[in-house]
Short mmCIF file of C-alpha atoms in Angstrom, two decimals:
data_model
loop_
_atom_site.label_atom_id
_atom_site.label_comp_id
_atom_site.label_asym_id
_atom_site.label_seq_id
_atom_site.Cartn_x
_atom_site.Cartn_y
_atom_site.Cartn_z
CA MET P 1 15.91 272.60 195.11
CA GLY P 2 18.49 272.71 192.34
CA ALA P 3 18.96 275.61 189.99
CA SER P 4 16.93 275.62 186.79
CA PRO P 5 18.68 274.99 183.45
CA VAL P 6 18.02 278.56 182.36
CA ARG P 7 19.68 279.96 185.47
CA TRP P 8 22.62 277.62 185.03
CA LEU P 9 23.07 278.77 181.41
CA VAL P 10 22.93 282.42 182.49
CA GLN P 11 25.59 281.79 185.15
CA LEU P 12 27.76 279.98 182.62
CA ARG P 13 27.40 282.87 180.16
CA ASP P 14 28.32 285.46 182.81
CA ARG P 15 31.29 283.40 183.94
CA ARG P 16 32.67 283.08 180.40
CA LYS P 17 32.03 286.78 179.76
CA ASN P 18 33.87 287.84 182.89
CA SER P 19 36.80 285.54 182.17
CA GLY P 20 37.56 287.30 178.88
CA ARG P 21 39.82 290.29 178.39
CA ARG P 22 36.90 292.65 177.67
CA GLY P 23 34.96 291.75 180.80
CA ASN P 24 38.09 291.39 182.91
CA PRO P 25 40.75 293.83 181.66
CA ASP P 26 43.33 293.15 184.38
CA GLY P 27 42.97 289.36 184.12
CA THR P 28 42.20 288.86 187.80
CA MET P 29 40.19 285.75 188.64
CA SER P 30 39.39 283.91 191.81
CA LEU P 31 40.61 280.35 192.36
CA LYS P 32 37.09 279.04 191.81
CA ASP P 33 36.81 280.86 188.48
CA HIS P 34 40.22 279.50 187.44
CA LEU P 35 39.11 275.95 188.16
CA TYR P 36 35.83 276.43 186.29
CA ASP P 37 37.71 277.88 183.31
CA LEU P 38 40.29 275.09 183.39
CA ARG P 39 37.56 272.44 183.45
CA SER P 40 35.81 274.07 180.51
CA ARG P 41 39.01 274.37 178.44
CA LEU P 42 40.00 270.76 179.15
CA ALA P 43 36.56 269.49 178.21
CA TRP P 44 36.56 271.33 174.89
CA GLY P 45 40.14 270.32 174.13
CA LEU P 46 39.49 266.63 174.83
CA LEU P 47 36.30 266.80 172.76
CA PHE P 48 38.23 268.17 169.75
CA ILE P 49 40.91 265.51 170.15
CA ALA P 50 38.28 262.75 170.38
CA ILE P 51 36.55 264.00 167.22
CA GLY P 52 39.90 264.09 165.44
CA ALA P 53 40.72 260.55 166.61
CA VAL P 54 37.41 259.23 165.26
CA PHE P 55 38.07 260.95 161.94
CA GLY P 56 41.62 259.54 161.82
CA PHE P 57 40.35 256.02 162.59
CA ILE P 58 37.89 256.23 159.69
CA TRP P 59 40.47 257.87 157.41
CA TRP P 60 42.77 254.82 157.77
CA GLY P 61 40.96 253.04 154.92
CA TRP P 62 39.00 255.92 153.41
CA ARG P 63 40.28 257.59 150.23
CA ILE P 64 38.80 261.08 150.33
CA PHE P 65 38.28 262.64 146.87
CA GLY P 66 40.70 260.17 145.37
CA LEU P 67 43.51 261.09 147.80
CA PRO P 68 45.50 258.29 149.45
CA SER P 69 44.14 256.97 152.71
CA LEU P 70 45.95 257.35 156.02
CA GLY P 71 47.01 253.70 155.89
CA ASP P 72 48.52 254.17 152.43
CA VAL P 73 50.44 257.22 153.62
CA VAL P 74 51.81 255.49 156.71
CA ILE P 75 53.03 252.30 155.04
CA SER P 76 54.33 254.01 151.89
CA PRO P 77 57.93 254.15 153.26
CA TYR P 78 57.81 250.39 153.86
CA CYS P 79 56.46 249.88 150.35
CA GLY P 80 59.50 251.74 149.06
CA ILE P 81 61.66 248.72 149.89
CA PRO P 82 62.43 246.75 146.69
CA LEU P 83 59.99 243.92 146.05
CA GLN P 84 62.70 241.27 146.14
CA ASP P 85 63.81 242.38 149.62
CA ARG P 86 60.45 242.24 151.44
CA LEU P 87 57.78 239.65 152.06
CA HIS P 88 54.97 239.61 149.48
CA GLN P 89 52.28 237.25 148.22
CA GLY P 90 53.36 236.99 144.62
CA SER P 91 51.95 240.38 143.61
CA ASP P 92 52.81 244.04 143.94
CA SER P 93 50.67 244.42 147.07
CA CYS P 94 52.34 245.90 150.14
CA GLN P 95 51.18 244.63 153.53
CA LEU P 96 52.54 244.65 157.06
CA LEU P 97 52.71 241.50 159.14
CA GLN P 98 50.25 241.03 162.01
CA THR P 99 51.80 238.86 164.75
CA GLU P 100 49.37 239.46 167.64
CA PRO P 101 45.58 239.41 168.01
CA PHE P 102 43.95 242.82 167.48
CA GLU P 103 47.33 244.28 166.45
CA ALA P 104 45.84 245.78 163.30
CA PHE P 105 42.98 247.35 165.28
CA MET P 106 45.35 248.88 167.84
CA ILE P 107 47.61 250.24 165.10
CA GLN P 108 44.66 251.82 163.32
CA LEU P 109 43.48 253.33 166.61
CA LYS P 110 46.94 254.63 167.54
CA VAL P 111 47.71 256.17 164.16
CA GLY P 112 44.19 257.57 163.86
CA ALA P 113 44.47 259.24 167.27
CA ALA P 114 47.87 260.73 166.40
CA ALA P 115 46.61 262.04 163.05
CA GLY P 116 43.44 263.40 164.61
CA MET P 117 45.40 265.17 167.33
CA ALA P 118 47.62 266.77 164.70
CA LEU P 119 44.69 267.83 162.50
CA THR P 120 42.74 269.35 165.38
CA ALA P 121 45.81 271.01 166.93
CA PRO P 122 44.62 274.57 166.09
CA LEU P 123 41.35 273.91 167.95
CA TRP P 124 42.68 272.43 171.22
CA LEU P 125 45.71 274.73 171.21
CA HIS P 126 43.25 277.62 170.96
CA GLN P 127 41.63 276.38 174.19
CA VAL P 128 45.03 276.32 175.89
CA TRP P 129 45.67 279.82 174.62
CA LYS P 130 42.29 281.09 175.89
CA PHE P 131 43.15 279.80 179.35
CA ILE P 132 46.56 281.53 179.43
CA ALA P 133 45.81 284.77 177.55
CA PRO P 134 43.74 286.62 180.22
CA GLY P 135 46.78 286.80 182.49
CA LEU P 136 49.11 288.26 179.85
CA TYR P 137 49.75 291.80 178.70
CA SER P 138 49.25 292.72 175.05
CA LYS P 139 53.00 292.60 174.32
CA GLU P 140 53.32 289.22 176.00
CA ARG P 141 50.37 287.86 174.02
CA LYS P 142 51.94 288.90 170.72
CA PHE P 143 55.25 287.35 171.77
CA ALA P 144 53.56 284.10 172.84
CA LEU P 145 51.58 283.87 169.59
CA THR P 146 54.78 284.25 167.58
CA PHE P 147 56.46 281.58 169.69
CA VAL P 148 53.59 279.10 169.23
CA PHE P 149 53.42 279.73 165.48
CA VAL P 150 57.17 279.26 164.94
CA ALA P 151 57.25 276.20 167.23
CA SER P 152 54.39 274.57 165.33
CA LEU P 153 56.02 275.32 161.98
CA LEU P 154 59.36 273.86 163.10
CA PHE P 155 57.68 270.71 164.43
CA ILE P 156 55.87 270.18 161.12
CA LEU P 157 59.09 270.68 159.16
CA GLY P 158 60.86 268.15 161.36
CA ALA P 159 58.08 265.59 160.95
CA VAL P 160 58.02 266.06 157.16
CA LEU P 161 61.79 265.60 156.97
CA ALA P 162 61.53 262.42 159.06
CA PHE P 163 58.83 261.04 156.77
CA TYR P 164 61.10 261.46 153.75
CA VAL P 165 64.08 260.00 155.61
CA VAL P 166 62.29 256.77 156.61
CA PRO P 167 62.41 255.09 153.14
CA GLN P 168 66.12 255.81 152.73
CA GLY P 169 66.84 254.55 156.22
CA LEU P 170 64.89 251.34 155.66
CA SER P 171 66.63 250.77 152.33
CA VAL P 172 70.01 251.03 154.02
CA LEU P 173 68.98 248.68 156.83
CA VAL P 174 67.62 245.96 154.53
CA GLY P 175 70.70 246.26 152.30
CA PHE P 176 72.88 244.50 154.87
CA GLY P 177 73.22 240.72 154.98
CA ASP P 178 74.17 240.14 151.34
CA ASN P 179 70.56 239.26 150.39
CA LYS P 180 70.47 236.43 152.93
CA PHE P 181 67.46 237.91 154.76
CA LEU P 182 63.89 238.68 153.80
CA THR P 183 62.27 241.72 155.40
CA ALA P 184 58.88 241.13 157.01
CA LEU P 185 58.24 243.92 159.48
CA SER P 186 55.46 243.50 162.01
CA GLY P 187 52.88 246.25 162.06
CA GLY P 188 53.54 247.24 165.68
CA ALA P 189 57.32 247.46 165.31
CA TYR P 190 57.08 249.45 162.07
CA ILE P 191 54.47 251.93 163.33
CA ASN P 192 56.36 252.50 166.59
CA PHE P 193 59.54 253.15 164.58
CA VAL P 194 57.83 255.67 162.28
CA LEU P 195 55.98 257.52 165.05
CA ALA P 196 59.11 257.69 167.21
CA LEU P 197 61.12 259.09 164.29
CA LEU P 198 58.45 261.71 163.52
CA LEU P 199 58.27 262.76 167.17
CA ILE P 200 62.04 262.94 167.66
CA PHE P 201 62.59 264.97 164.50
CA GLY P 202 59.73 267.32 165.36
CA VAL P 203 60.86 267.94 168.95
CA SER P 204 64.53 268.27 167.93
CA PHE P 205 63.66 271.06 165.53
CA GLU P 206 62.60 273.14 168.55
CA LEU P 207 66.19 273.37 169.86
CA PRO P 208 67.17 276.39 167.70
CA LEU P 209 64.03 278.18 168.87
CA VAL P 210 65.15 277.66 172.46
CA VAL P 211 68.51 279.23 171.57
CA VAL P 212 66.77 282.29 170.10
CA MET P 213 64.55 282.62 173.17
CA LEU P 214 67.55 282.48 175.52
CA ASN P 215 69.23 285.20 173.48
CA GLN P 216 66.11 287.38 173.48
CA VAL P 217 65.93 287.35 177.29
CA GLY P 218 69.67 288.05 177.63
CA ILE P 219 70.86 284.69 178.98
CA VAL P 220 73.21 283.90 176.08
CA SER P 221 74.78 286.36 173.66
CA TYR P 222 75.98 286.08 170.09
CA GLU P 223 79.57 286.33 171.28
CA LYS P 224 79.19 283.26 173.49
CA LEU P 225 77.28 281.31 170.85
CA SER P 226 79.93 281.98 168.21
CA LYS P 227 82.63 280.95 170.68
CA TRP P 228 80.80 277.70 171.49
CA ARG P 229 79.86 276.97 167.84
CA ARG P 230 82.21 274.00 167.27
CA GLY P 231 81.37 272.32 170.55
CA ILE P 232 77.63 272.75 170.05
CA ILE P 233 77.74 271.34 166.51
CA PHE P 234 79.72 268.35 167.76
CA GLY P 235 77.10 267.89 170.49
CA LEU P 236 74.30 268.04 167.90
CA PHE P 237 75.86 265.16 165.96
CA ILE P 238 76.17 263.13 169.17
CA PHE P 239 72.56 263.96 170.04
CA ALA P 240 71.39 262.86 166.58
CA ALA P 241 73.26 259.57 166.89
CA ILE P 242 71.64 258.84 170.26
CA ALA P 243 68.14 260.19 169.57
CA THR P 244 67.34 258.49 166.26
CA PRO P 245 65.59 255.16 166.93
CA GLY P 246 67.13 253.41 163.92
CA THR P 247 70.75 252.39 163.48
CA ASP P 248 71.00 253.68 159.93
CA PRO P 249 73.39 256.55 159.21
CA ILE P 250 70.86 258.30 156.93
CA SER P 251 68.53 259.32 159.76
CA MET P 252 71.40 260.41 161.99
CA VAL P 253 73.13 262.52 159.33
CA ALA P 254 69.85 264.09 158.14
CA LEU P 255 68.88 265.12 161.68
CA ALA P 256 72.37 266.39 162.54
CA VAL P 257 72.74 268.44 159.36
CA ALA P 258 69.26 269.93 159.72
CA LEU P 259 69.90 270.89 163.35
CA THR P 260 73.27 272.41 162.40
CA LEU P 261 71.68 274.60 159.73
CA LEU P 262 68.91 275.69 162.10
CA PHE P 263 71.45 276.40 164.84
CA GLU P 264 73.46 278.56 162.45
CA LEU P 265 70.27 280.44 161.59
CA ALA P 266 69.63 280.94 165.31
CA ILE P 267 73.16 282.36 165.74
CA GLN P 268 72.59 284.87 162.96
CA ILE P 269 69.28 285.93 164.53
CA ALA P 270 71.12 286.40 167.84
CA ARG P 271 73.76 288.46 166.02
CA VAL P 272 71.15 290.82 164.59
CA HIS P 273 69.39 291.11 167.96
CA ASP P 274 72.59 291.90 169.87
CA ARG P 275 73.65 294.47 167.27
CA ARG P 276 70.30 296.27 167.53
CA ALA P 277 70.47 296.18 171.33
CA ALA P 278 73.98 297.67 171.27
CA LYS P 279 72.89 300.48 168.91
CA LYS P 280 69.93 301.27 171.16
CA LEU P 281 72.17 301.50 174.23
CA ALA P 282 74.63 303.69 172.35
CA ALA P 283 71.85 306.04 171.24
CA GLU P 284 70.72 306.39 174.86
CA GLY P 285 74.28 306.97 176.08
CA LEU P 286 74.34 303.80 178.17
CA ALA P 287 76.83 301.74 176.19
CA GLU P 288 79.81 302.68 178.39
CA LEU P 289 78.12 301.84 181.67
CA ASP P 290 79.31 298.87 183.64
CA ASP P 291 76.81 296.07 184.25
CA ASN P 292 76.88 296.75 188.00
CA GLU P 293 76.69 300.53 187.62
CA PRO P 294 73.22 302.06 188.00
CA ALA P 295 71.84 303.95 185.05
CA PRO P 296 71.28 307.72 185.40
CA PHE P 297 67.50 307.25 185.51
CA ASP P 298 67.62 304.52 188.15
CA TYR P 299 65.62 305.23 191.27
CA THR P 300 67.64 305.47 194.45
CA PRO P 301 65.45 305.54 197.55
CA THR P 302 68.18 306.91 199.81
CA SER P 303 68.56 310.05 197.70
CA ILE P 304 64.86 310.93 198.14
CA GLU P 305 63.78 309.58 201.46
CA GLU P 306 66.73 310.75 203.55
CA GLU P 307 66.59 314.32 204.73
CA PRO P 308 69.60 316.48 203.99
CA VAL P 309 71.99 316.70 206.88
CA PRO P 310 72.60 320.33 207.89
CA PRO P 311 76.22 321.48 208.13
CA PRO P 312 77.70 321.48 211.63
CA LYS P 313 77.27 324.72 213.53
CA ALA P 314 80.36 326.79 214.05
CA GLU P 315 81.53 326.72 217.62
CA ALA P 316 81.29 329.99 219.52
CA ARG P 317 84.56 331.76 219.53
CA ARG P 318 86.05 331.75 222.99
CA VAL P 319 87.53 335.02 224.19
CA ASP P 320 89.52 335.04 227.34
CA TYR P 321 89.67 338.29 229.24
CA ASP P 322 92.24 338.96 231.84
CA ASP P 323 90.88 339.86 235.20
CA ALA P 324 91.37 343.51 235.95
CA THR P 325 93.62 343.97 238.84
#
C-alpha cells in the first residue's frame, strides 16, 4: 500500500531541511538526495520560466499602466527607419510583414518566452544557486554571488547597447541602393536579427569578466596582459566583425569599442590585484623566493618522518704489541 499524502509531505519537508546548510553543515548528500534535489530545482525553475513566458505572450499587445507593449518595444527600431524607405499603408503605422502561416503567432511566442525568461531570471537562477550552494564554503559562496551579479549586469548592459545600436544599423543598411529599394522586412527575419544581436552583445560583454577571473586565480598576470594589449584589441575588432549578424559597420564598431573599454578596465583591475598580491608577499618576506622554491612554512614529510641517522661509531684503536722474546 502506498504512502499517505501526509507521510509524503513529511518526507519531502525533512529532505529539503536536510539539504540546506543549517541541516547539513558540511554539504554532504547521497546520490539519491542529489537527484531528488536536482529534480525539485528543475521543476521550480521550469515553472518560473513557463509563468514568465505566459506573461510575455500576453504582454506582447498589452500596455500596462500606459507603458508601451512588448510588441511596440521590439519593433521600435524598425519603426525608426524613415517612412519613405519602408513599406507602409499610406499612414504612419509601423507593421512587419508576415510571409508564412502562423508566423505572427510564433514570433509572439518566441519573444514572449525570451522576455519571460529574462524577467524571471532572479527566480530560476535562485534555484540553480540553491542546488550549488550546499557544496560551497562561505568564501566560495560570496565569490560566486559576486560573479553571478557582475555577469548579469554585464549581460544587461550588452543587451541594452545592442538595442540602441539596431536602429542606427538598420538606417545604414537601408541607405544603400540610391533609393532604388523599398524595405519590407519579414517578421521572422527581423526578430531573429534583433534577438541574435541582443544575445551576441550580452555574451560578448562577459569576456572582460573572464579576463579578471583568470587573473584572480593566477593564470594570467597584469604584465602579460599589458604586453598582449595590442594583439588582444586587434582580436576584439576581428571578433566583433565576425560575431555581429548584420553587415553594417555601426554594430561592429560599437561592439568592438565597448569590448576594448571593458578589456582596459579588466587590465586595470588586474594591475591593482597584482600590486596588492606583491605587497602581501613582501610583507610576509616571500617576495624574493623562486616559484619552485618551497616557502619556509611548507611541510616537508621527510624532515619529520625520517629518524635522525646517528653518527658513525669511531673504530677501536688498534694497538700492536710486540711479542716478548
